[in-house]
Amino acid sequence: MRLAGLTLAIAVPLLGLVAPAHAQSLGQGVSAYQRRDYVAASRILIPLAERGNAAAQTYLGFMFETGRGVPQNYTEAAIWYRRAAEQGDSRAQYSLGLLYDRGFGVPRDIVEASKWLNLSTAASPPRVRDSRARIRDAVTTKMTRGQIAQARLRALEWAPSREH
């Protein structure tokens, strides 16, 4: 990130906004999550997610969806998934698509579900692409031709955006 021609690494100390010594990394948050220390993971991931880290946002979305380390809250899960999905995180796009399909935390919207599932499938790594395509295709069977066309158009018009 650049600030008036200065890199953030230089600008932050000059502005007196030194990060706290206890700031932790995404790797530490993921490690805590994998150890099933969900409360510690949430304490690490929340500040990272708030600062725009898409991977942290995706983990946090999943934690809110499942109630791990934070109270279960589908609306909150959808908010975090959307922030990461808008940045191009395919796991968040997939999860957000499923929430739209089921109407959990967001209004049920099959077209929006299909859009996110299309984007997720296109961007997913080969090892998960087939399973995501199957879910996308299952959602598509519930749609009219017009809805399918609308979802595809939304996906084609979509472009990732970075948080600032």
mmCIF file of N, CA and C in Angstrom, residues 27-133:
data_model
loop_
_atom_site.group_PDB
_atom_site.id
_atom_site.type_symbol
_atom_site.label_atom_id
_atom_site.label_comp_id
_atom_site.label_asym_id
_atom_site.label_seq_id
_atom_site.Cartn_x
_atom_site.Cartn_y
_atom_site.Cartn_z
ATOM 1 N N GLY A 27 -0.582 -16.698 9.514
ATOM 2 C CA GLY A 27 -0.098 -18.050 9.798
ATOM 3 C C GLY A 27 -0.360 -18.461 11.233
ATOM 4 N N GLN A 28 -0.181 -17.526 12.161
ATOM 5 C CA GLN A 28 -0.450 -17.827 13.571
ATOM 6 C C GLN A 28 -1.946 -18.044 13.800
ATOM 7 N N GLY A 29 -2.773 -17.273 13.119
ATOM 8 C CA GLY A 29 -4.219 -17.444 13.243
ATOM 9 C C GLY A 29 -4.676 -18.769 12.677
ATOM 10 N N VAL A 30 -4.136 -19.139 11.526
ATOM 11 C CA VAL A 30 -4.484 -20.419 10.907
ATOM 12 C C VAL A 30 -3.997 -21.571 11.783
ATOM 13 N N SER A 31 -2.806 -21.429 12.324
ATOM 14 C CA SER A 31 -2.265 -22.460 13.205
ATOM 15 C C SER A 31 -3.159 -22.662 14.431
ATOM 16 N N ALA A 32 -3.604 -21.567 15.037
ATOM 17 C CA ALA A 32 -4.510 -21.673 16.191
ATOM 18 C C ALA A 32 -5.817 -22.342 15.770
ATOM 19 N N TYR A 33 -6.325 -21.981 14.593
ATOM 20 C CA TYR A 33 -7.552 -22.592 14.088
ATOM 21 C C TYR A 33 -7.357 -24.096 13.897
ATOM 22 N N GLN A 34 -6.254 -24.488 13.294
ATOM 23 C CA GLN A 34 -5.988 -25.904 13.049
ATOM 24 C C GLN A 34 -5.799 -26.689 14.338
ATOM 25 N N ARG A 35 -5.330 -26.027 15.383
ATOM 26 C CA ARG A 35 -5.214 -26.662 16.704
ATOM 27 C C ARG A 35 -6.563 -26.709 17.418
ATOM 28 N N ARG A 36 -7.574 -26.155 16.779
ATOM 29 C CA ARG A 36 -8.931 -26.047 17.323
ATOM 30 C C ARG A 36 -9.009 -25.103 18.512
ATOM 31 N N ASP A 37 -8.050 -24.171 18.575
ATOM 32 C CA ASP A 37 -8.101 -23.107 19.574
ATOM 33 C C ASP A 37 -8.787 -21.923 18.897
ATOM 34 N N TYR A 38 -10.119 -22.059 18.753
ATOM 35 C CA TYR A 38 -10.879 -21.116 17.949
ATOM 36 C C TYR A 38 -10.943 -19.724 18.563
ATOM 37 N N VAL A 39 -10.951 -19.637 19.882
ATOM 38 C CA VAL A 39 -10.976 -18.323 20.524
ATOM 39 C C VAL A 39 -9.670 -17.586 20.224
ATOM 40 N N ALA A 40 -8.539 -18.262 20.362
ATOM 41 C CA ALA A 40 -7.249 -17.631 20.026
ATOM 42 C C ALA A 40 -7.213 -17.263 18.548
ATOM 43 N N ALA A 41 -7.717 -18.157 17.694
ATOM 44 C CA ALA A 41 -7.743 -17.876 16.258
ATOM 45 C C ALA A 41 -8.562 -16.624 15.976
ATOM 46 N N SER A 42 -9.714 -16.490 16.620
ATOM 47 C CA SER A 42 -10.548 -15.308 16.375
ATOM 48 C C SER A 42 -9.846 -14.035 16.835
ATOM 49 N N ARG A 43 -9.136 -14.106 17.944
ATOM 50 C CA ARG A 43 -8.415 -12.921 18.438
ATOM 51 C C ARG A 43 -7.325 -12.483 17.464
ATOM 52 N N ILE A 44 -6.731 -13.437 16.775
ATOM 53 C CA ILE A 44 -5.680 -13.120 15.807
ATOM 54 C C ILE A 44 -6.290 -12.690 14.474
ATOM 55 N N LEU A 45 -7.331 -13.407 14.034
ATOM 56 C CA LEU A 45 -7.880 -13.182 12.700
ATOM 57 C C LEU A 45 -8.739 -11.929 12.593
ATOM 58 N N ILE A 46 -9.454 -11.555 13.648
ATOM 59 C CA ILE A 46 -10.338 -10.385 13.565
ATOM 60 C C ILE A 46 -9.583 -9.119 13.168
ATOM 61 N N PRO A 47 -8.468 -8.771 13.833
ATOM 62 C CA PRO A 47 -7.769 -7.547 13.411
ATOM 63 C C PRO A 47 -7.241 -7.630 11.973
ATOM 64 N N LEU A 48 -6.782 -8.806 11.571
ATOM 65 C CA LEU A 48 -6.298 -8.972 10.196
ATOM 66 C C LEU A 48 -7.442 -8.799 9.203
ATOM 67 N N ALA A 49 -8.584 -9.393 9.513
ATOM 68 C CA ALA A 49 -9.761 -9.282 8.644
ATOM 69 C C ALA A 49 -10.232 -7.842 8.555
ATOM 70 N N GLU A 50 -10.240 -7.159 9.686
ATOM 71 C CA GLU A 50 -10.668 -5.751 9.691
ATOM 72 C C GLU A 50 -9.746 -4.879 8.839
ATOM 73 N N ARG A 51 -8.483 -5.275 8.728
ATOM 74 C CA ARG A 51 -7.526 -4.522 7.908
ATOM 75 C C ARG A 51 -7.558 -4.946 6.443
ATOM 76 N N GLY A 52 -8.475 -5.855 6.071
ATOM 77 C CA GLY A 52 -8.654 -6.184 4.669
ATOM 78 C C GLY A 52 -7.990 -7.453 4.185
ATOM 79 N N ASN A 53 -7.454 -8.281 5.075
ATOM 80 C CA ASN A 53 -6.816 -9.527 4.661
ATOM 81 C C ASN A 53 -7.898 -10.526 4.252
ATOM 82 N N ALA A 54 -7.961 -10.841 2.954
ATOM 83 C CA ALA A 54 -9.033 -11.688 2.416
ATOM 84 C C ALA A 54 -9.027 -13.087 3.025
ATOM 85 N N ALA A 55 -7.868 -13.687 3.206
ATOM 86 C CA ALA A 55 -7.814 -15.031 3.786
ATOM 87 C C ALA A 55 -8.341 -15.015 5.223
ATOM 88 N N ALA A 56 -7.961 -13.999 6.000
ATOM 89 C CA ALA A 56 -8.461 -13.878 7.372
ATOM 90 C C ALA A 56 -9.974 -13.661 7.359
ATOM 91 N N GLN A 57 -10.473 -12.885 6.403
ATOM 92 C CA GLN A 57 -11.911 -12.652 6.288
ATOM 93 C C GLN A 57 -12.651 -13.954 5.993
ATOM 94 N N THR A 58 -12.070 -14.785 5.138
ATOM 95 C CA THR A 58 -12.699 -16.061 4.804
ATOM 96 C C THR A 58 -12.748 -16.968 6.023
ATOM 97 N N TYR A 59 -11.638 -17.088 6.740
ATOM 98 C CA TYR A 59 -11.627 -17.894 7.966
ATOM 99 C C TYR A 59 -12.660 -17.367 8.957
ATOM 100 N N LEU A 60 -12.695 -16.058 9.111
ATOM 101 C CA LEU A 60 -13.624 -15.461 10.062
ATOM 102 C C LEU A 60 -15.074 -15.714 9.636
ATOM 103 N N GLY A 61 -15.339 -15.627 8.344
ATOM 104 C CA GLY A 61 -16.673 -15.950 7.847
ATOM 105 C C GLY A 61 -17.069 -17.371 8.218
ATOM 106 N N PHE A 62 -16.154 -18.307 8.022
ATOM 107 C CA PHE A 62 -16.433 -19.703 8.356
ATOM 108 C C PHE A 62 -16.643 -19.874 9.858
ATOM 109 N N MET A 63 -15.849 -19.147 10.651
ATOM 110 C CA MET A 63 -15.994 -19.248 12.096
ATOM 111 C C MET A 63 -17.366 -18.736 12.543
ATOM 112 N N PHE A 64 -17.835 -17.629 11.942
ATOM 113 C CA PHE A 64 -19.175 -17.137 12.267
ATOM 114 C C PHE A 64 -20.256 -18.083 11.743
ATOM 115 N N GLU A 65 -20.034 -18.665 10.567
ATOM 116 C CA GLU A 65 -21.024 -19.595 10.018
ATOM 117 C C GLU A 65 -21.199 -20.821 10.918
ATOM 118 N N THR A 66 -20.107 -21.300 11.483
ATOM 119 C CA THR A 66 -20.133 -22.535 12.269
ATOM 120 C C THR A 66 -20.131 -22.314 13.779
ATOM 121 N N GLY A 67 -19.954 -21.073 14.220
ATOM 122 C CA GLY A 67 -19.934 -20.782 15.649
ATOM 123 C C GLY A 67 -18.674 -21.264 16.344
ATOM 124 N N ARG A 68 -17.563 -21.220 15.654
ATOM 125 C CA ARG A 68 -16.293 -21.642 16.251
ATOM 126 C C ARG A 68 -15.501 -20.419 16.706
ATOM 127 N N GLY A 69 -15.360 -20.263 18.017
ATOM 128 C CA GLY A 69 -14.589 -19.156 18.587
ATOM 129 C C GLY A 69 -15.334 -17.844 18.642
ATOM 130 N N VAL A 70 -16.481 -17.776 17.990
ATOM 131 C CA VAL A 70 -17.347 -16.600 17.971
ATOM 132 C C VAL A 70 -18.789 -17.121 17.972
ATOM 133 N N PRO A 71 -19.748 -16.294 18.354
ATOM 134 C CA PRO A 71 -21.139 -16.763 18.299
ATOM 135 C C PRO A 71 -21.557 -17.049 16.850
ATOM 136 N N GLN A 72 -22.313 -18.119 16.653
ATOM 137 C CA GLN A 72 -22.784 -18.420 15.294
ATOM 138 C C GLN A 72 -23.701 -17.292 14.832
ATOM 139 N N ASN A 73 -23.408 -16.760 13.628
ATOM 140 C CA ASN A 73 -24.166 -15.634 13.110
ATOM 141 C C ASN A 73 -24.012 -15.630 11.592
ATOM 142 N N TYR A 74 -25.050 -16.066 10.886
ATOM 143 C CA TYR A 74 -24.974 -16.163 9.430
ATOM 144 C C TYR A 74 -24.837 -14.793 8.761
ATOM 145 N N THR A 75 -25.453 -13.786 9.334
ATOM 146 C CA THR A 75 -25.341 -12.445 8.753
ATOM 147 C C THR A 75 -23.898 -11.964 8.820
ATOM 148 N N GLU A 76 -23.281 -12.162 9.977
ATOM 149 C CA GLU A 76 -21.876 -11.778 10.147
ATOM 150 C C GLU A 76 -20.987 -12.608 9.221
ATOM 151 N N ALA A 77 -21.288 -13.893 9.088
ATOM 152 C CA ALA A 77 -20.532 -14.749 8.165
ATOM 153 C C ALA A 77 -20.621 -14.204 6.747
ATOM 154 N N ALA A 78 -21.830 -13.838 6.324
ATOM 155 C CA ALA A 78 -22.020 -13.306 4.967
ATOM 156 C C ALA A 78 -21.243 -12.020 4.750
ATOM 157 N N ILE A 79 -21.183 -11.175 5.763
ATOM 158 C CA ILE A 79 -20.431 -9.910 5.645
ATOM 159 C C ILE A 79 -18.955 -10.199 5.395
ATOM 160 N N TRP A 80 -18.378 -11.107 6.180
ATOM 161 C CA TRP A 80 -16.946 -11.412 6.026
ATOM 162 C C TRP A 80 -16.674 -12.145 4.722
ATOM 163 N N TYR A 81 -17.561 -13.090 4.368
ATOM 164 C CA TYR A 81 -17.387 -13.784 3.096
ATOM 165 C C TYR A 81 -17.448 -12.790 1.932
ATOM 166 N N ARG A 82 -18.393 -11.855 1.979
ATOM 167 C CA ARG A 82 -18.526 -10.891 0.887
ATOM 168 C C ARG A 82 -17.265 -10.039 0.753
ATOM 169 N N ARG A 83 -16.727 -9.579 1.879
ATOM 170 C CA ARG A 83 -15.517 -8.752 1.809
ATOM 171 C C ARG A 83 -14.384 -9.519 1.135
ATOM 172 N N ALA A 84 -14.231 -10.789 1.484
ATOM 173 C CA ALA A 84 -13.173 -11.605 0.875
ATOM 174 C C ALA A 84 -13.523 -11.965 -0.565
ATOM 175 N N ALA A 85 -14.787 -12.284 -0.815
ATOM 176 C CA ALA A 85 -15.222 -12.662 -2.171
ATOM 177 C C ALA A 85 -15.012 -11.515 -3.146
ATOM 178 N N GLU A 86 -15.302 -10.309 -2.708
ATOM 179 C CA GLU A 86 -15.109 -9.138 -3.579
ATOM 180 C C GLU A 86 -13.642 -8.940 -3.937
ATOM 181 N N GLN A 87 -12.754 -9.466 -3.100
ATOM 182 C CA GLN A 87 -11.321 -9.386 -3.391
ATOM 183 C C GLN A 87 -10.835 -10.562 -4.235
ATOM 184 N N GLY A 88 -11.737 -11.496 -4.547
ATOM 185 C CA GLY A 88 -11.380 -12.609 -5.416
ATOM 186 C C GLY A 88 -11.041 -13.906 -4.712
ATOM 187 N N ASP A 89 -11.295 -14.016 -3.423
ATOM 188 C CA ASP A 89 -11.012 -15.256 -2.697
ATOM 189 C C ASP A 89 -12.048 -16.306 -3.096
ATOM 190 N N SER A 90 -11.605 -17.372 -3.764
ATOM 191 C CA SER A 90 -12.552 -18.359 -4.307
ATOM 192 C C SER A 90 -13.277 -19.146 -3.216
ATOM 193 N N ARG A 91 -12.638 -19.384 -2.074
ATOM 194 C CA ARG A 91 -13.327 -20.089 -0.979
ATOM 195 C C ARG A 91 -14.460 -19.228 -0.431
ATOM 196 N N ALA A 92 -14.214 -17.941 -0.297
ATOM 197 C CA ALA A 92 -15.257 -17.037 0.183
ATOM 198 C C ALA A 92 -16.381 -16.927 -0.848
ATOM 199 N N GLN A 93 -16.034 -16.892 -2.121
ATOM 200 C CA GLN A 93 -17.054 -16.840 -3.169
ATOM 201 C C GLN A 93 -17.952 -18.074 -3.099
ATOM 202 N N TYR A 94 -17.349 -19.224 -2.922
ATOM 203 C CA TYR A 94 -18.093 -20.475 -2.811
ATOM 204 C C TYR A 94 -19.035 -20.434 -1.601
ATOM 205 N N SER A 95 -18.499 -20.064 -0.452
ATOM 206 C CA SER A 95 -19.296 -20.037 0.778
ATOM 207 C C SER A 95 -20.411 -19.005 0.690
ATOM 208 N N LEU A 96 -20.129 -17.840 0.104
ATOM 209 C CA LEU A 96 -21.154 -16.815 -0.057
ATOM 210 C C LEU A 96 -22.250 -17.310 -1.007
ATOM 211 N N GLY A 97 -21.853 -17.994 -2.067
ATOM 212 C CA GLY A 97 -22.833 -18.567 -2.983
ATOM 213 C C GLY A 97 -23.761 -19.542 -2.282
ATOM 214 N N LEU A 98 -23.211 -20.361 -1.404
ATOM 215 C CA LEU A 98 -24.039 -21.316 -0.658
ATOM 216 C C LEU A 98 -25.000 -20.595 0.288
ATOM 217 N N LEU A 99 -24.537 -19.514 0.922
ATOM 218 C CA LEU A 99 -25.425 -18.762 1.806
ATOM 219 C C LEU A 99 -26.589 -18.170 1.012
ATOM 220 N N TYR A 100 -26.300 -17.631 -0.183
ATOM 221 C CA TYR A 100 -27.380 -17.087 -1.026
ATOM 222 C C TYR A 100 -28.332 -18.194 -1.473
ATOM 223 N N ASP A 101 -27.815 -19.363 -1.770
ATOM 224 C CA ASP A 101 -28.665 -20.471 -2.189
ATOM 225 C C ASP A 101 -29.638 -20.871 -1.079
ATOM 226 N N ARG A 102 -29.156 -20.854 0.159
ATOM 227 C CA ARG A 102 -29.981 -21.288 1.289
ATOM 228 C C ARG A 102 -30.735 -20.144 1.956
ATOM 229 N N GLY A 103 -30.311 -18.887 1.660
ATOM 230 C CA GLY A 103 -30.930 -17.745 2.327
ATOM 231 C C GLY A 103 -30.504 -17.618 3.774
ATOM 232 N N PHE A 104 -29.276 -18.010 4.065
ATOM 233 C CA PHE A 104 -28.731 -17.908 5.430
ATOM 234 C C PHE A 104 -27.913 -16.623 5.540
ATOM 235 N N GLY A 105 -28.361 -15.676 6.361
ATOM 236 C CA GLY A 105 -27.632 -14.432 6.584
ATOM 237 C C GLY A 105 -27.813 -13.405 5.486
ATOM 238 N N VAL A 106 -28.437 -13.804 4.408
ATOM 239 C CA VAL A 106 -28.724 -12.940 3.260
ATOM 240 C C VAL A 106 -30.083 -13.364 2.708
ATOM 241 N N PRO A 107 -30.750 -12.493 1.960
ATOM 242 C CA PRO A 107 -31.989 -12.945 1.328
ATOM 243 C C PRO A 107 -31.690 -14.067 0.331
ATOM 244 N N ARG A 108 -32.569 -15.059 0.258
ATOM 245 C CA ARG A 108 -32.369 -16.139 -0.713
ATOM 246 C C ARG A 108 -32.408 -15.532 -2.111
ATOM 247 N N ASP A 109 -31.344 -15.795 -2.890
ATOM 248 C CA ASP A 109 -31.226 -15.210 -4.235
ATOM 249 C C ASP A 109 -30.450 -16.195 -5.098
ATOM 250 N N ILE A 110 -31.166 -16.973 -5.870
ATOM 251 C CA ILE A 110 -30.559 -18.037 -6.665
ATOM 252 C C ILE A 110 -29.623 -17.480 -7.737
ATOM 253 N N VAL A 111 -29.949 -16.304 -8.280
ATOM 254 C CA VAL A 111 -29.095 -15.689 -9.307
ATOM 255 C C VAL A 111 -27.765 -15.264 -8.679
ATOM 256 N N GLU A 112 -27.831 -14.628 -7.524
ATOM 257 C CA GLU A 112 -26.603 -14.210 -6.835
ATOM 258 C C GLU A 112 -25.808 -15.437 -6.392
ATOM 259 N N ALA A 113 -26.498 -16.469 -5.941
ATOM 260 C CA ALA A 113 -25.820 -17.716 -5.563
ATOM 261 C C ALA A 113 -25.060 -18.274 -6.756
ATOM 262 N N SER A 114 -25.716 -18.336 -7.895
ATOM 263 C CA SER A 114 -25.080 -18.884 -9.094
ATOM 264 C C SER A 114 -23.895 -18.037 -9.542
ATOM 265 N N LYS A 115 -24.037 -16.728 -9.460
ATOM 266 C CA LYS A 115 -22.924 -15.833 -9.819
ATOM 267 C C LYS A 115 -21.683 -16.180 -8.997
ATOM 268 N N TRP A 116 -21.835 -16.235 -7.673
ATOM 269 C CA TRP A 116 -20.682 -16.494 -6.808
ATOM 270 C C TRP A 116 -20.141 -17.905 -6.999
ATOM 271 N N LEU A 117 -21.021 -18.867 -7.220
ATOM 272 C CA LEU A 117 -20.561 -20.240 -7.451
ATOM 273 C C LEU A 117 -19.845 -20.366 -8.788
ATOM 274 N N ASN A 118 -20.301 -19.636 -9.807
ATOM 275 C CA ASN A 118 -19.594 -19.597 -11.098
ATOM 276 C C ASN A 118 -18.192 -19.031 -10.928
ATOM 277 N N LEU A 119 -18.100 -17.895 -10.230
ATOM 278 C CA LEU A 119 -16.796 -17.256 -10.021
ATOM 279 C C LEU A 119 -15.864 -18.157 -9.224
ATOM 280 N N SER A 120 -16.400 -18.782 -8.191
ATOM 281 C CA SER A 120 -15.601 -19.672 -7.357
ATOM 282 C C SER A 120 -15.065 -20.851 -8.155
ATOM 283 N N THR A 121 -15.928 -21.456 -8.955
ATOM 284 C CA THR A 121 -15.514 -22.612 -9.749
ATOM 285 C C THR A 121 -14.421 -22.226 -10.731
ATOM 286 N N ALA A 122 -14.585 -21.090 -11.379
ATOM 287 C CA ALA A 122 -13.590 -20.637 -12.360
ATOM 288 C C ALA A 122 -12.235 -20.370 -11.718
ATOM 289 N N ALA A 123 -12.226 -19.895 -10.479
ATOM 290 C CA ALA A 123 -10.973 -19.511 -9.813
ATOM 291 C C ALA A 123 -10.418 -20.583 -8.892
ATOM 292 N N SER A 124 -11.117 -21.700 -8.757
ATOM 293 C CA SER A 124 -10.697 -22.697 -7.771
ATOM 294 C C SER A 124 -9.515 -23.527 -8.256
ATOM 295 N N PRO A 125 -8.722 -24.020 -7.319
ATOM 296 C CA PRO A 125 -7.618 -24.913 -7.685
ATOM 297 C C PRO A 125 -8.160 -26.226 -8.253
ATOM 298 N N PRO A 126 -7.405 -26.879 -9.105
ATOM 299 C CA PRO A 126 -7.887 -28.109 -9.762
ATOM 300 C C PRO A 126 -8.421 -29.170 -8.798
ATOM 301 N N ARG A 127 -7.827 -29.315 -7.621
ATOM 302 C CA ARG A 127 -8.240 -30.380 -6.706
ATOM 303 C C ARG A 127 -9.665 -30.213 -6.194
ATOM 304 N N VAL A 128 -10.220 -28.999 -6.225
ATOM 305 C CA VAL A 128 -11.589 -28.787 -5.746
ATOM 306 C C VAL A 128 -12.541 -28.324 -6.855
ATOM 307 N N ARG A 129 -12.023 -28.110 -8.037
ATOM 308 C CA ARG A 129 -12.851 -27.559 -9.114
ATOM 309 C C ARG A 129 -14.041 -28.454 -9.441
ATOM 310 N N ASP A 130 -13.840 -29.761 -9.537
ATOM 311 C CA ASP A 130 -14.944 -30.661 -9.894
ATOM 312 C C ASP A 130 -16.051 -30.649 -8.845
ATOM 313 N N SER A 131 -15.688 -30.659 -7.574
ATOM 314 C CA SER A 131 -16.724 -30.662 -6.536
ATOM 315 C C SER A 131 -17.485 -29.338 -6.527
ATOM 316 N N ARG A 132 -16.784 -28.243 -6.733
ATOM 317 C CA ARG A 132 -17.468 -26.942 -6.793
ATOM 318 C C ARG A 132 -18.359 -26.856 -8.025
ATOM 319 N N ALA A 133 -17.906 -27.414 -9.131
ATOM 320 C CA ALA A 133 -18.711 -27.410 -10.355
ATOM 321 C C ALA A 133 -19.996 -28.214 -10.149
#
